[in-house]
Coordinates of C-alpha atoms and ligand atoms in Angstrom, one line a residue:
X1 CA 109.8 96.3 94.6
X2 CA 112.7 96.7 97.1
X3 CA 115.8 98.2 96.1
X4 CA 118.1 95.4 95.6
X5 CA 120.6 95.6 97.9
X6 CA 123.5 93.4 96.1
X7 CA 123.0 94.5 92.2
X8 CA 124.6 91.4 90.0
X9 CA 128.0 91.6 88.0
X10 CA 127.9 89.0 85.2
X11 CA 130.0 88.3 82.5
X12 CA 130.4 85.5 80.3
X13 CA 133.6 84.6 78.6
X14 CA 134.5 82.9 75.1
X15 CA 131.0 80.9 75.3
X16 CA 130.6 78.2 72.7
X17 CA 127.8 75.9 72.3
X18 CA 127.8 73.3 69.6
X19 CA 124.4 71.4 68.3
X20 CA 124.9 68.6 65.6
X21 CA 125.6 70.9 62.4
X22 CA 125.2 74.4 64.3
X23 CA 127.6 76.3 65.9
X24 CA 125.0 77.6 68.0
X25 CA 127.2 80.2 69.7
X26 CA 130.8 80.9 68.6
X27 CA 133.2 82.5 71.5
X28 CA 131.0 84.8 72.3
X29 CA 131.5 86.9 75.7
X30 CA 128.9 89.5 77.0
X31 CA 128.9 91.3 80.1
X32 CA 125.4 93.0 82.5
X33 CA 125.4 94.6 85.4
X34 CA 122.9 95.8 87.6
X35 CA 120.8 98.9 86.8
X36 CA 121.2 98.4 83.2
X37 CA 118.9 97.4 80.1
X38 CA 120.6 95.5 77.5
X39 CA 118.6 94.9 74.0
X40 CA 120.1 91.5 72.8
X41 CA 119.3 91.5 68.7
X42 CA 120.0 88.7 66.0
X43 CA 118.6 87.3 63.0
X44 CA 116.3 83.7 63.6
X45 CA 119.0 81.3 64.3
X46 CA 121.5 84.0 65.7
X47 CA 121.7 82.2 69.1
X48 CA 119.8 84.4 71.4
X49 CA 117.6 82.0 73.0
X50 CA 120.7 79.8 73.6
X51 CA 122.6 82.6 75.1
X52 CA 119.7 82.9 77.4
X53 CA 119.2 79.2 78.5
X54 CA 123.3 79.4 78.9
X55 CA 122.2 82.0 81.9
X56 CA 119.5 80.1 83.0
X57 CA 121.8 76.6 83.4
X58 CA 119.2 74.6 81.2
X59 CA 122.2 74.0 78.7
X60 CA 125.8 73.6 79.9
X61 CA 127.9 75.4 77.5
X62 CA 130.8 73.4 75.2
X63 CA 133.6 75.7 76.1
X64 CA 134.0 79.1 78.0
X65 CA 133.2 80.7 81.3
X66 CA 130.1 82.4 83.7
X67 CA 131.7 84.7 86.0
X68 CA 129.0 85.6 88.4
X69 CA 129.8 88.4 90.9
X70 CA 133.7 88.3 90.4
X71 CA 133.5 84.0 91.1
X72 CA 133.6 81.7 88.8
X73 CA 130.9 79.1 88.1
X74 CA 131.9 76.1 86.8
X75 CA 128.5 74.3 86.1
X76 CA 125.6 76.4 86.5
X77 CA 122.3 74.4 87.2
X78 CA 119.0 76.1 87.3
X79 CA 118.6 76.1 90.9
X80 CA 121.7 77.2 91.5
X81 CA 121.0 80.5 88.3
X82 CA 117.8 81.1 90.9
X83 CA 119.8 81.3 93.6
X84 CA 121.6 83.6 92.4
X85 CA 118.6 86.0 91.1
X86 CA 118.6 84.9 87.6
X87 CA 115.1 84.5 86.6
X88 CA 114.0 84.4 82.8
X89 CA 111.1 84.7 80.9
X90 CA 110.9 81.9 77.9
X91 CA 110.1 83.1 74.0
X92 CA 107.9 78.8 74.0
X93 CA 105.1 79.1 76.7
X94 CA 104.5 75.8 78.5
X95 CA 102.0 76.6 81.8
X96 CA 100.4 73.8 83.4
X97 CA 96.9 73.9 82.0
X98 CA 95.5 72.0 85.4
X99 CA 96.8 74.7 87.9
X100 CA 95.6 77.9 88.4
X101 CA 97.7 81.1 87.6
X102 CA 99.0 81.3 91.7
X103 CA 99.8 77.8 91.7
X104 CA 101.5 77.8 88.4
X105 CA 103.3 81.5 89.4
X106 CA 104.6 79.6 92.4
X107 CA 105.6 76.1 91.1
X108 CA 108.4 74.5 93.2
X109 CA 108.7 77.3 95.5
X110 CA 105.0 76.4 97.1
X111 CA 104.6 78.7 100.6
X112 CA 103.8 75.7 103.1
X113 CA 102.7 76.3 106.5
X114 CA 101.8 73.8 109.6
X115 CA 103.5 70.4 110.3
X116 CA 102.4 68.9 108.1
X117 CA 103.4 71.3 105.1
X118 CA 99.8 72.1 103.6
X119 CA 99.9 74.2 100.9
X120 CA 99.0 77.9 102.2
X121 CA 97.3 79.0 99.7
X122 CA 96.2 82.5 101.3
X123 CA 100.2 83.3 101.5
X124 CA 100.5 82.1 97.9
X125 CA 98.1 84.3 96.7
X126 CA 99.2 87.6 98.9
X127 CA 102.5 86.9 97.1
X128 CA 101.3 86.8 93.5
X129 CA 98.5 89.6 93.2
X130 CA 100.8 92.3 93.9
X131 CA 102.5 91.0 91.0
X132 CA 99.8 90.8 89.0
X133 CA 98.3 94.4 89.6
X134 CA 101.8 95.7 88.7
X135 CA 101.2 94.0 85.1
X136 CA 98.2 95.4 84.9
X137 CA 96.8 92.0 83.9
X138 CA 93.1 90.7 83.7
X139 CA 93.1 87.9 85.2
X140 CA 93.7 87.1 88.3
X141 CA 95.4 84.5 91.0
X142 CA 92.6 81.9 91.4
X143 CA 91.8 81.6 87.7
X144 CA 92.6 78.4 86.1
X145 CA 95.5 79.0 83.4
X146 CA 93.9 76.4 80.7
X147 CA 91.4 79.7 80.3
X148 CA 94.0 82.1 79.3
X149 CA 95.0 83.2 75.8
X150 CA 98.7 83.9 74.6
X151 CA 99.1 87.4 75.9
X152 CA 97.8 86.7 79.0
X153 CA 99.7 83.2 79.3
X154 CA 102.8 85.9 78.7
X155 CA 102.3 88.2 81.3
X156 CA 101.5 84.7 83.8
X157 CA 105.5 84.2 82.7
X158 CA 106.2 86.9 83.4
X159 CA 104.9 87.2 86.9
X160 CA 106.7 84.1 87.7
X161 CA 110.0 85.5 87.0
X162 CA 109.1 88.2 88.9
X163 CA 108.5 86.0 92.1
X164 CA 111.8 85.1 92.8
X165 CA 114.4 87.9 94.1
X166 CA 115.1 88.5 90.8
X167 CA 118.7 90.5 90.3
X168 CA 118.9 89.1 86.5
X169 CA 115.7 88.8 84.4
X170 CA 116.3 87.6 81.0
X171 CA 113.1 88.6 78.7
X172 CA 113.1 86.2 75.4
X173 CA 110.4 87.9 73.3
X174 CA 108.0 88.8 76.1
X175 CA 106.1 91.2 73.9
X176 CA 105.5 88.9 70.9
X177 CA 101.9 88.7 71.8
X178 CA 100.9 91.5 73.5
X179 CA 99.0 94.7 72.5
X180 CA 100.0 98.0 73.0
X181 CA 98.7 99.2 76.1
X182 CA 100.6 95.4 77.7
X183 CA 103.9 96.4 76.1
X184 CA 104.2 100.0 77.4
X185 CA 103.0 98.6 80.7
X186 CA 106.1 95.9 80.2
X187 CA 108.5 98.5 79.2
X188 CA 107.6 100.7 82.1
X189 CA 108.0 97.5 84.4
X190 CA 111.2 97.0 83.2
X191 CA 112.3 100.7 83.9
X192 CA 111.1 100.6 87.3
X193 CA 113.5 97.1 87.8
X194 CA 116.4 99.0 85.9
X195 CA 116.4 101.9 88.7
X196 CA 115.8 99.4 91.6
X197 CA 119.1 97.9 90.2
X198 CA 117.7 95.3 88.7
X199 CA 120.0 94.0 85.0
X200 CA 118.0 93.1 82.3
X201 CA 118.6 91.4 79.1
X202 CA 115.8 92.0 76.6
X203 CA 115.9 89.9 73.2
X204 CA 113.3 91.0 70.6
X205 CA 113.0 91.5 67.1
X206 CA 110.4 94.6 67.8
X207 CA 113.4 97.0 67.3
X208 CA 110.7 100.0 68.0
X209 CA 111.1 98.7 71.5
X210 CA 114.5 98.6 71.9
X211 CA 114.8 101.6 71.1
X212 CA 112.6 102.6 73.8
X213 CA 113.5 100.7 76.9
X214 CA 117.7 99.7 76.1
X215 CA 120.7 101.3 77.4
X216 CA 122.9 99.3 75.1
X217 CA 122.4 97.2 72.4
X218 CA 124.2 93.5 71.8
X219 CA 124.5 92.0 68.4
X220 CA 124.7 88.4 67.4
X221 CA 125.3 86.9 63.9
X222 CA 125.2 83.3 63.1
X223 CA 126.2 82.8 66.7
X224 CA 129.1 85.5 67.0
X225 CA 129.2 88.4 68.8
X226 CA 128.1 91.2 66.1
X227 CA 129.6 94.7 68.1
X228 CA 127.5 97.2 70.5
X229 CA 125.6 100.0 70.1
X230 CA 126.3 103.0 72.6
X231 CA 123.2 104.6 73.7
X232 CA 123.9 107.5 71.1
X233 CA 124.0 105.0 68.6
X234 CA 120.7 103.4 68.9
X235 CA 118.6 103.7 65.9
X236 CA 116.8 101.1 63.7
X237 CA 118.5 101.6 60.9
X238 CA 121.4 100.8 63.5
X239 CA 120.0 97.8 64.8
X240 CA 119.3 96.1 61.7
X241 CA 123.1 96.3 60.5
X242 CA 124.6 95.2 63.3
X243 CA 121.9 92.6 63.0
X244 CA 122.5 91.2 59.3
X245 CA 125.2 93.4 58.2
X246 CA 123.2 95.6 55.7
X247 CA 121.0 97.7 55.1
X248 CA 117.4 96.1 54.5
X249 CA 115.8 98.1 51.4
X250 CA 112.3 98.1 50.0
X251 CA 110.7 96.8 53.3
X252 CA 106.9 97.5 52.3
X253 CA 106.4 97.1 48.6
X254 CA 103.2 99.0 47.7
X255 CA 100.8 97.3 46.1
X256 CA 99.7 98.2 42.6
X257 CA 97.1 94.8 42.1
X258 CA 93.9 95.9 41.0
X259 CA 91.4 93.7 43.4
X260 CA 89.5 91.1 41.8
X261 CA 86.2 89.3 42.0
X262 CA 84.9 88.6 45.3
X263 CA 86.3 85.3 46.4
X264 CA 85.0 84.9 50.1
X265 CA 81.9 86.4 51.8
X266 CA 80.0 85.6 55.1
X267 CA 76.8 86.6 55.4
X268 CA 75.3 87.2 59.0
X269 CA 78.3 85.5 60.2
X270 CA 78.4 85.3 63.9
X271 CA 80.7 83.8 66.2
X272 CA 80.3 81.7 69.9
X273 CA 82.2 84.6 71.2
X274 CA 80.4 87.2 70.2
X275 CA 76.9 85.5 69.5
X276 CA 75.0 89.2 68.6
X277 CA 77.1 90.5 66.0
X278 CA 77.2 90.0 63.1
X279 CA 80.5 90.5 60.4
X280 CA 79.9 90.8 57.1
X281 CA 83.1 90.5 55.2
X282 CA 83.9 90.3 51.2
X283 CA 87.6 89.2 50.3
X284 CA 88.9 90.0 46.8
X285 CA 91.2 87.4 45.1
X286 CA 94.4 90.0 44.5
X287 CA 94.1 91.9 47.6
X288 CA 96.0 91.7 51.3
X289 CA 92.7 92.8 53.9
X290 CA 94.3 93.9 57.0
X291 CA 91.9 93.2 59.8
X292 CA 93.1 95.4 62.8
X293 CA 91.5 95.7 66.1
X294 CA 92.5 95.3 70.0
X295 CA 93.0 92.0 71.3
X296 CA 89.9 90.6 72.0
X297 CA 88.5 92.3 69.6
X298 CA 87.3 88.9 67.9
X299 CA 89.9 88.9 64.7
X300 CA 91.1 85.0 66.2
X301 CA 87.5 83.6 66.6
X302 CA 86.8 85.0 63.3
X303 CA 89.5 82.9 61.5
X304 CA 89.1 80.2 63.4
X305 CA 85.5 80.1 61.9
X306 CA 86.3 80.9 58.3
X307 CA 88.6 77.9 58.2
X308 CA 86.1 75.5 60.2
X309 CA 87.6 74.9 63.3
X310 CA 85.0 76.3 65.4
X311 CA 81.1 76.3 64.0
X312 CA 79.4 79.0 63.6
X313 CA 76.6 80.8 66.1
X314 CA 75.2 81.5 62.6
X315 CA 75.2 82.5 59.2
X316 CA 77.6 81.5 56.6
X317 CA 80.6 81.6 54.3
X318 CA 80.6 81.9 51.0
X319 CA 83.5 80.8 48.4
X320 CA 82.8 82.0 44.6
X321 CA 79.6 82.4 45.4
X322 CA 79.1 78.2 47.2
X323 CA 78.6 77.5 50.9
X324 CA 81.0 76.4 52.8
X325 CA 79.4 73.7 54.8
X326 CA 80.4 74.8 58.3
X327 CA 82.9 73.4 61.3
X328 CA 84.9 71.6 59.3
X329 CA 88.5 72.4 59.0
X330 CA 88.4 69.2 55.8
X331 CA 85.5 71.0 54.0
X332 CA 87.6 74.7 54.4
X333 CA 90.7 73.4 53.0
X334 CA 88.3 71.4 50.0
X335 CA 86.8 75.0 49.4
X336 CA 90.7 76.8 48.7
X337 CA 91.0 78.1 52.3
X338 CA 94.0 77.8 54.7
X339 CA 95.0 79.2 57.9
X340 CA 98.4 80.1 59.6
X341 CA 97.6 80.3 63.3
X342 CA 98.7 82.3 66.0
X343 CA 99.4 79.7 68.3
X344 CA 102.2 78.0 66.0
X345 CA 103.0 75.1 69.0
X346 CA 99.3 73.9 69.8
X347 CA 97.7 74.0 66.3
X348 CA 100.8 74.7 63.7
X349 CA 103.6 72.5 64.0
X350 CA 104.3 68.6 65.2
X351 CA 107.3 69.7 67.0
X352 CA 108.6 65.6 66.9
X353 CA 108.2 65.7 63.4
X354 CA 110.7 66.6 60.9
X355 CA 110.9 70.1 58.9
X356 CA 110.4 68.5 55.9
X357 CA 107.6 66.0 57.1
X358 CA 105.9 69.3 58.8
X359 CA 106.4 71.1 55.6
X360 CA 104.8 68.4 53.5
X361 CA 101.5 67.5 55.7
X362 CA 98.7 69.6 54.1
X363 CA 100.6 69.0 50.7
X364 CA 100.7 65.3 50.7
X365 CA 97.8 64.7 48.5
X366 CA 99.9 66.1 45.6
X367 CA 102.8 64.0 47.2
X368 CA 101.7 60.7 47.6
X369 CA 101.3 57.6 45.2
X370 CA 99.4 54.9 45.9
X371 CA 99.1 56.0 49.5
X372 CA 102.9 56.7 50.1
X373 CA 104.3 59.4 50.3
X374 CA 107.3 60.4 48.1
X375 CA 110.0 61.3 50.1
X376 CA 111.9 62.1 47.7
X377 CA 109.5 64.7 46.6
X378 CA 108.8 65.8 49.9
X379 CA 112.6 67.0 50.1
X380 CA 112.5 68.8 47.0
X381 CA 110.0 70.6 48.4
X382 CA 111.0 71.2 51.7
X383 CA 114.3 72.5 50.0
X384 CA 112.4 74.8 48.3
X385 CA 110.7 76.3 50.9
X386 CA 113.7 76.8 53.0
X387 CA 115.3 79.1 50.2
X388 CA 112.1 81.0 49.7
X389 CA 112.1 81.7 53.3
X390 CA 115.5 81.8 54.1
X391 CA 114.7 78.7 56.6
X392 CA 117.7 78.3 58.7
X393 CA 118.2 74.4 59.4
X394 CA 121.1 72.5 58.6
X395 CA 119.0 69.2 58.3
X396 CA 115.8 68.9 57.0
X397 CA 115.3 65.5 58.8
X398 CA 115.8 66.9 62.1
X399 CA 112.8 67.8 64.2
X400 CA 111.1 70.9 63.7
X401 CA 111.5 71.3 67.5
X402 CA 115.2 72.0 66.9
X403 CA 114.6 74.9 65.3
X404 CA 114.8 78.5 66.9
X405 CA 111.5 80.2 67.4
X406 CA 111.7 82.1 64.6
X407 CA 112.3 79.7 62.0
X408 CA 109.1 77.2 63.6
X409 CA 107.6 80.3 62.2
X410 CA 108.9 80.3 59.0
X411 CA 107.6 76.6 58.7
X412 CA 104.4 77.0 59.9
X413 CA 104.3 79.8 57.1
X414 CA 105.7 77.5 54.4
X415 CA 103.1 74.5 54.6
X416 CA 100.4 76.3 54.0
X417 CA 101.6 78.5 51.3
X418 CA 103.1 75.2 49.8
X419 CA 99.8 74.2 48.8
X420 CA 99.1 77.8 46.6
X421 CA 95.8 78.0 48.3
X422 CA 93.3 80.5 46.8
X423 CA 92.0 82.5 50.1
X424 CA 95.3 82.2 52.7
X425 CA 94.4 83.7 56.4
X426 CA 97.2 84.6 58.4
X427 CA 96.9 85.4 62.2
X428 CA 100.0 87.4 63.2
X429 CA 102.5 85.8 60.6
X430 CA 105.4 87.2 61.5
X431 CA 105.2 87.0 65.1
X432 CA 109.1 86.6 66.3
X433 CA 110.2 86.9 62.8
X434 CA 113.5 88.9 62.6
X435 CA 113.3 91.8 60.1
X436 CA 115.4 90.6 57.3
X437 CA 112.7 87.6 57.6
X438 CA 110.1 90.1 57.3
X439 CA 110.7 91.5 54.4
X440 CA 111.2 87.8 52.7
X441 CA 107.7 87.4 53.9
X442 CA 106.2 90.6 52.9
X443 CA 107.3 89.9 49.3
X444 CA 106.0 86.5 49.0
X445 CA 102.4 87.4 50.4
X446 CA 102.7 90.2 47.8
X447 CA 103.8 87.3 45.3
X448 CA 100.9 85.5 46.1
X449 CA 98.1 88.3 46.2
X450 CA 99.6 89.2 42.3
X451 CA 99.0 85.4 41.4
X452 CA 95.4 85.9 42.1
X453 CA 95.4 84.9 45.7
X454 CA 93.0 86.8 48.9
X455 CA 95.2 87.3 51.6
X456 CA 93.0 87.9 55.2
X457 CA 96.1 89.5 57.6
X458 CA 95.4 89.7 61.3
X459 CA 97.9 92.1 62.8
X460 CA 98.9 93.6 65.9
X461 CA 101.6 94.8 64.3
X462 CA 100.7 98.1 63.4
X463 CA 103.7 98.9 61.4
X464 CA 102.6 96.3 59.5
X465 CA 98.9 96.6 58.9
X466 CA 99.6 100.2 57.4
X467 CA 102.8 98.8 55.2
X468 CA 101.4 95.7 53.9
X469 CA 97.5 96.1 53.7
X470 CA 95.7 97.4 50.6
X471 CA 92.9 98.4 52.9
X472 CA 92.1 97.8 56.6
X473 CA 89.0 96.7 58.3
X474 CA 88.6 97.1 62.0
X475 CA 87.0 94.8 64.6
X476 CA 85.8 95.8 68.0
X477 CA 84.2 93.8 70.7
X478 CA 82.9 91.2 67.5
X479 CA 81.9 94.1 65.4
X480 CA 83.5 95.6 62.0
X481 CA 83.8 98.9 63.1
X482 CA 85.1 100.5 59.7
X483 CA 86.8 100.1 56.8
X484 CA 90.0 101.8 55.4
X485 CA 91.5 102.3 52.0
X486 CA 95.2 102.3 51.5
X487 CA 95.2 106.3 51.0
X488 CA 93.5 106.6 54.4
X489 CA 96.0 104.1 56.4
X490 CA 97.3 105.7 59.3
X491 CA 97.7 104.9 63.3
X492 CA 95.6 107.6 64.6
X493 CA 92.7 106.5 61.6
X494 CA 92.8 102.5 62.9
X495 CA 93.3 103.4 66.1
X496 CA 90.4 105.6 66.5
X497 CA 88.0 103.2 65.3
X498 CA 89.5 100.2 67.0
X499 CA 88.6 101.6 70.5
X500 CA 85.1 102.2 69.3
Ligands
ATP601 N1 118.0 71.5 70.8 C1 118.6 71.9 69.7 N2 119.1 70.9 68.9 C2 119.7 71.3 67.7 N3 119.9 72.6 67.3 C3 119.4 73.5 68.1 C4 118.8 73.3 69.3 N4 118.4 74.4 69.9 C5 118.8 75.4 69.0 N5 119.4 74.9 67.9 C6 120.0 75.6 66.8 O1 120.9 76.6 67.3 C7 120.8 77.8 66.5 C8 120.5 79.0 67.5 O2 119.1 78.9 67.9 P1 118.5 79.9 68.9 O3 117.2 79.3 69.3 O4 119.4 80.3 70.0 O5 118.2 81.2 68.0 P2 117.5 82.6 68.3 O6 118.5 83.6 68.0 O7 116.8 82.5 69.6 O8 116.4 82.7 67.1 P3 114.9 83.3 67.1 O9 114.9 84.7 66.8 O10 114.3 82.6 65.9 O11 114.2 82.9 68.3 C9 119.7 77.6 65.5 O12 120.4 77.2 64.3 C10 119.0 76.4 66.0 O13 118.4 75.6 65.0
MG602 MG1 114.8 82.5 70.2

């Protein structure tokens, strides 16, 4: 990476954006320069991602001003923000499933050569494996993207924003999927960018990372500028009141349930992925089972097994003691299972769809008479779920795809638990969930495990795995590689097994 030889001066001015019922951003004015790290925190809903697309020139802001390098810029398009090295890094992943990664690193800035402008595709890809070696990723420039999973369809972002001259990169929850080792390999990136003279405005809710990587911190609340933190000043407990203006107490409620009877059991379960291991698992009604490991490790395929979506290699699963007849999501759900993905915009949420509508789906057996559905039932609900998660949306009618990232969360979250399902399987719930959020949902998976309910928790988060489980197993490669109780929950006891 060249030192860049003009570093930006940006500042933006009295910014105001207004969506139909949100003031999405209130007057708020922010200044970056170059060779500098600034953390940008907020609740879900704050305004962060709009701030960013503000920067980018996808949305033209109501009222205020974008003064870029002392000049003025009146209407900022996102050819023109490219031009002048702002490149940004989106929290909503959308590659081109078709392309491979070089072709989809390079989109609309293809390196052509000859007359007659054929694509020059050795350039392309001399361009975009430097980039990919400095991300440390594993895959590489002539794989086709459709084969890559979240993290690595991350780091593919990334190292597109990378490929311009980049002299502003924005990072909108880069590290909301990745592991460990990917997310010190990210912060280290973003050091080496910061000394080049690189700015860089990182919005995440892992404050842990912050922390780590910002030189100043930037609040938002409900779409006004919150105040600063000096470097001196950054802490967590810090963060999270400039965030939501108190303290948040009680954040991991221990569990005193006693487990109950074994709800859910596979028995020489194996999965397509790993088709020579086998994962024996028993799941207590009463209990949260953290289920730790590495990505990859096979937690994903796993669920996506126990709820039916993929068949089995072989074996089976068991619930109160009954097969589950297997690959069918219907038949799962029948049985008392549900499943909060990962992947909230492919298999969670109709994004075209109402909240309230997306709220309702797996409920509308209970909601329906006589084959319609009772919208006036369907609100109640809907309204209810919003203030048991603190869902921030004006409008229940509007389309989920309104919503900040966060919050599309929050909903995927609240169908399923809608339903009071006996055995509930959540794969990372509280991925870009802000910490006040957190908490909210901490409590109500507690909630449910006390009525009786087995919770299955896939969690990078490792914070979380030792806060919230009452007992850990650990996958590796496709194999349970141990089992912890709650008095034995630490990171250097998970992690040692994990690497097994
Ligand atoms: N296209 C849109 N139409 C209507 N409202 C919108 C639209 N985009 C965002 N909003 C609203 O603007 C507010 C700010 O959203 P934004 O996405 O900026 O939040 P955020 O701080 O990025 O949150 P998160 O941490 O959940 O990603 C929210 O209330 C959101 O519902
Ligand atoms: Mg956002």
């Amino acid at each position: 990476m060249p030192h860049i030889e003009k570093p930006i001066s940006l500042e933006l001015v009295g910014v105001t954006k207004v969506y139909p019922g949100v003031i999405a951003l209130d007057n708020v004015s922010l200044n970056i320069r170059g060779g500098e790290v600034v953390g940008l925190i907020g609740e879900n809903g704050a305004g962060k991602s709009t701030l960013m697309k503000v920067l980018g020139g996808t949305i033209a802001p109501d009222r205020g001003r974008i003064v870029i390098d002392g000049a003025d810029i009146a209407d900022l398009t996102p050819a023109r923000a490219v031009e002048l090295g702002i490149a940004f890094v989106h929290q909503e992943l959308n590659p081109f499933g078709n392309l491979d990664v070089t072709a989809n690193v390079l989109l609309g800035r293809e390196i052509r050569k000859g007359r007659l402008g054929f694509l020059d595709g050795k350039a392309m890809e001399a361009k975009v494996s430097p980039l990919l070696e400095m991300l440390g990723t594993r895959f590489g420039p002539k794989d086709p993207v459709s084969a890559l999973s979240l993290a690595d369809q991350q780091l593919l972002e990334i190292a597109r924003a990378l490929s311009i001259n980049v002299r502003l990169l924005i990072l909108d929850e880069p590290t909301s999927s990745l592991t460990l080792s990917e997310t010190q390999r990210l912060l280290d990136v973003i050091r080496r960018l910061r000394d080049d003279g690189v700015a860089i405005l990182f919005i995440t809710h892992r404050l842990g990372e912050v922390e780590e990587v910002a030189d100043r911190v930037v609040g938002l609340r409900d779409g006004r500028s919150a105040g600063e933190l000096a470097p001196a000043e950054i802490n967590k407990d810090a963060m999270v009141r400039l965030m939501i203006g108190r303290d948040v107490s009680q954040f991991y409620e221990t569990s005193g349930q006693a487990a109950g009877e074994i709800v859910l059991e596979t028995r020489q379960l194996r999965t397509r992925t790993y088709p020579h291991e086998e994962v024996s698992l028993t799941l207590r009604g009463g209990e949260i089972l953290g289920l730790a490991g590495l990505v990859g490790a096979g937690r994903s395929e796993l669920a996506r097994v126990l709820f039916g979506i993929d068949m089995p290699e072989a074996g089976t699963v068991e619930v109160l003691g009954e097969t589950v007849p297997p690959g069918s999501v219907t038949e799962a759900i029948k049985a008392g299972i549900c499943l909060v993905p990962e992947d909230r915009k492919s298999e969670g949420l109709f994004l075209d769809f109402s909240i309230a509508e997306n709220i309702s789906v797996p409920s509308l057996g209970s909601l329906s008479r006589h084959g319609f559905v009772d919208r006036d039932a369907e609100l109640v609900l809907a309204k209810e779920a919003r203030r048991e998660f603190s869902i921030k949306a004006p409008k229940l009618e509007r389309p989920a795809g309104e919503l900040s990232g966060g919050n599309q969360q929050k909903i995927v979250l609240a169908k399923w638990l809608a339903t009071r399902p006996k055995i509930i399987i959540l794969d990372e719930p509280t991925r870009g969930i802000d910490v006040g959020a957190k908490a909210e949902v901490y409590h109500l998976m507690r909630l449910l495990a006390a009525q009786g309910a087995a919770l299955l928790m896939i969690s990078s988060d490792m914070e979380e795995v030792i806060g919230v489980s009452s007992r850990v197993m650990v996958m590796s490669r496709g194999r349970m590689t141990g089992v912890l109780q709650r008095h034995e929950l630490s990171e250097e006891n998970i992690l040692r097994i994990a690497v097994e």
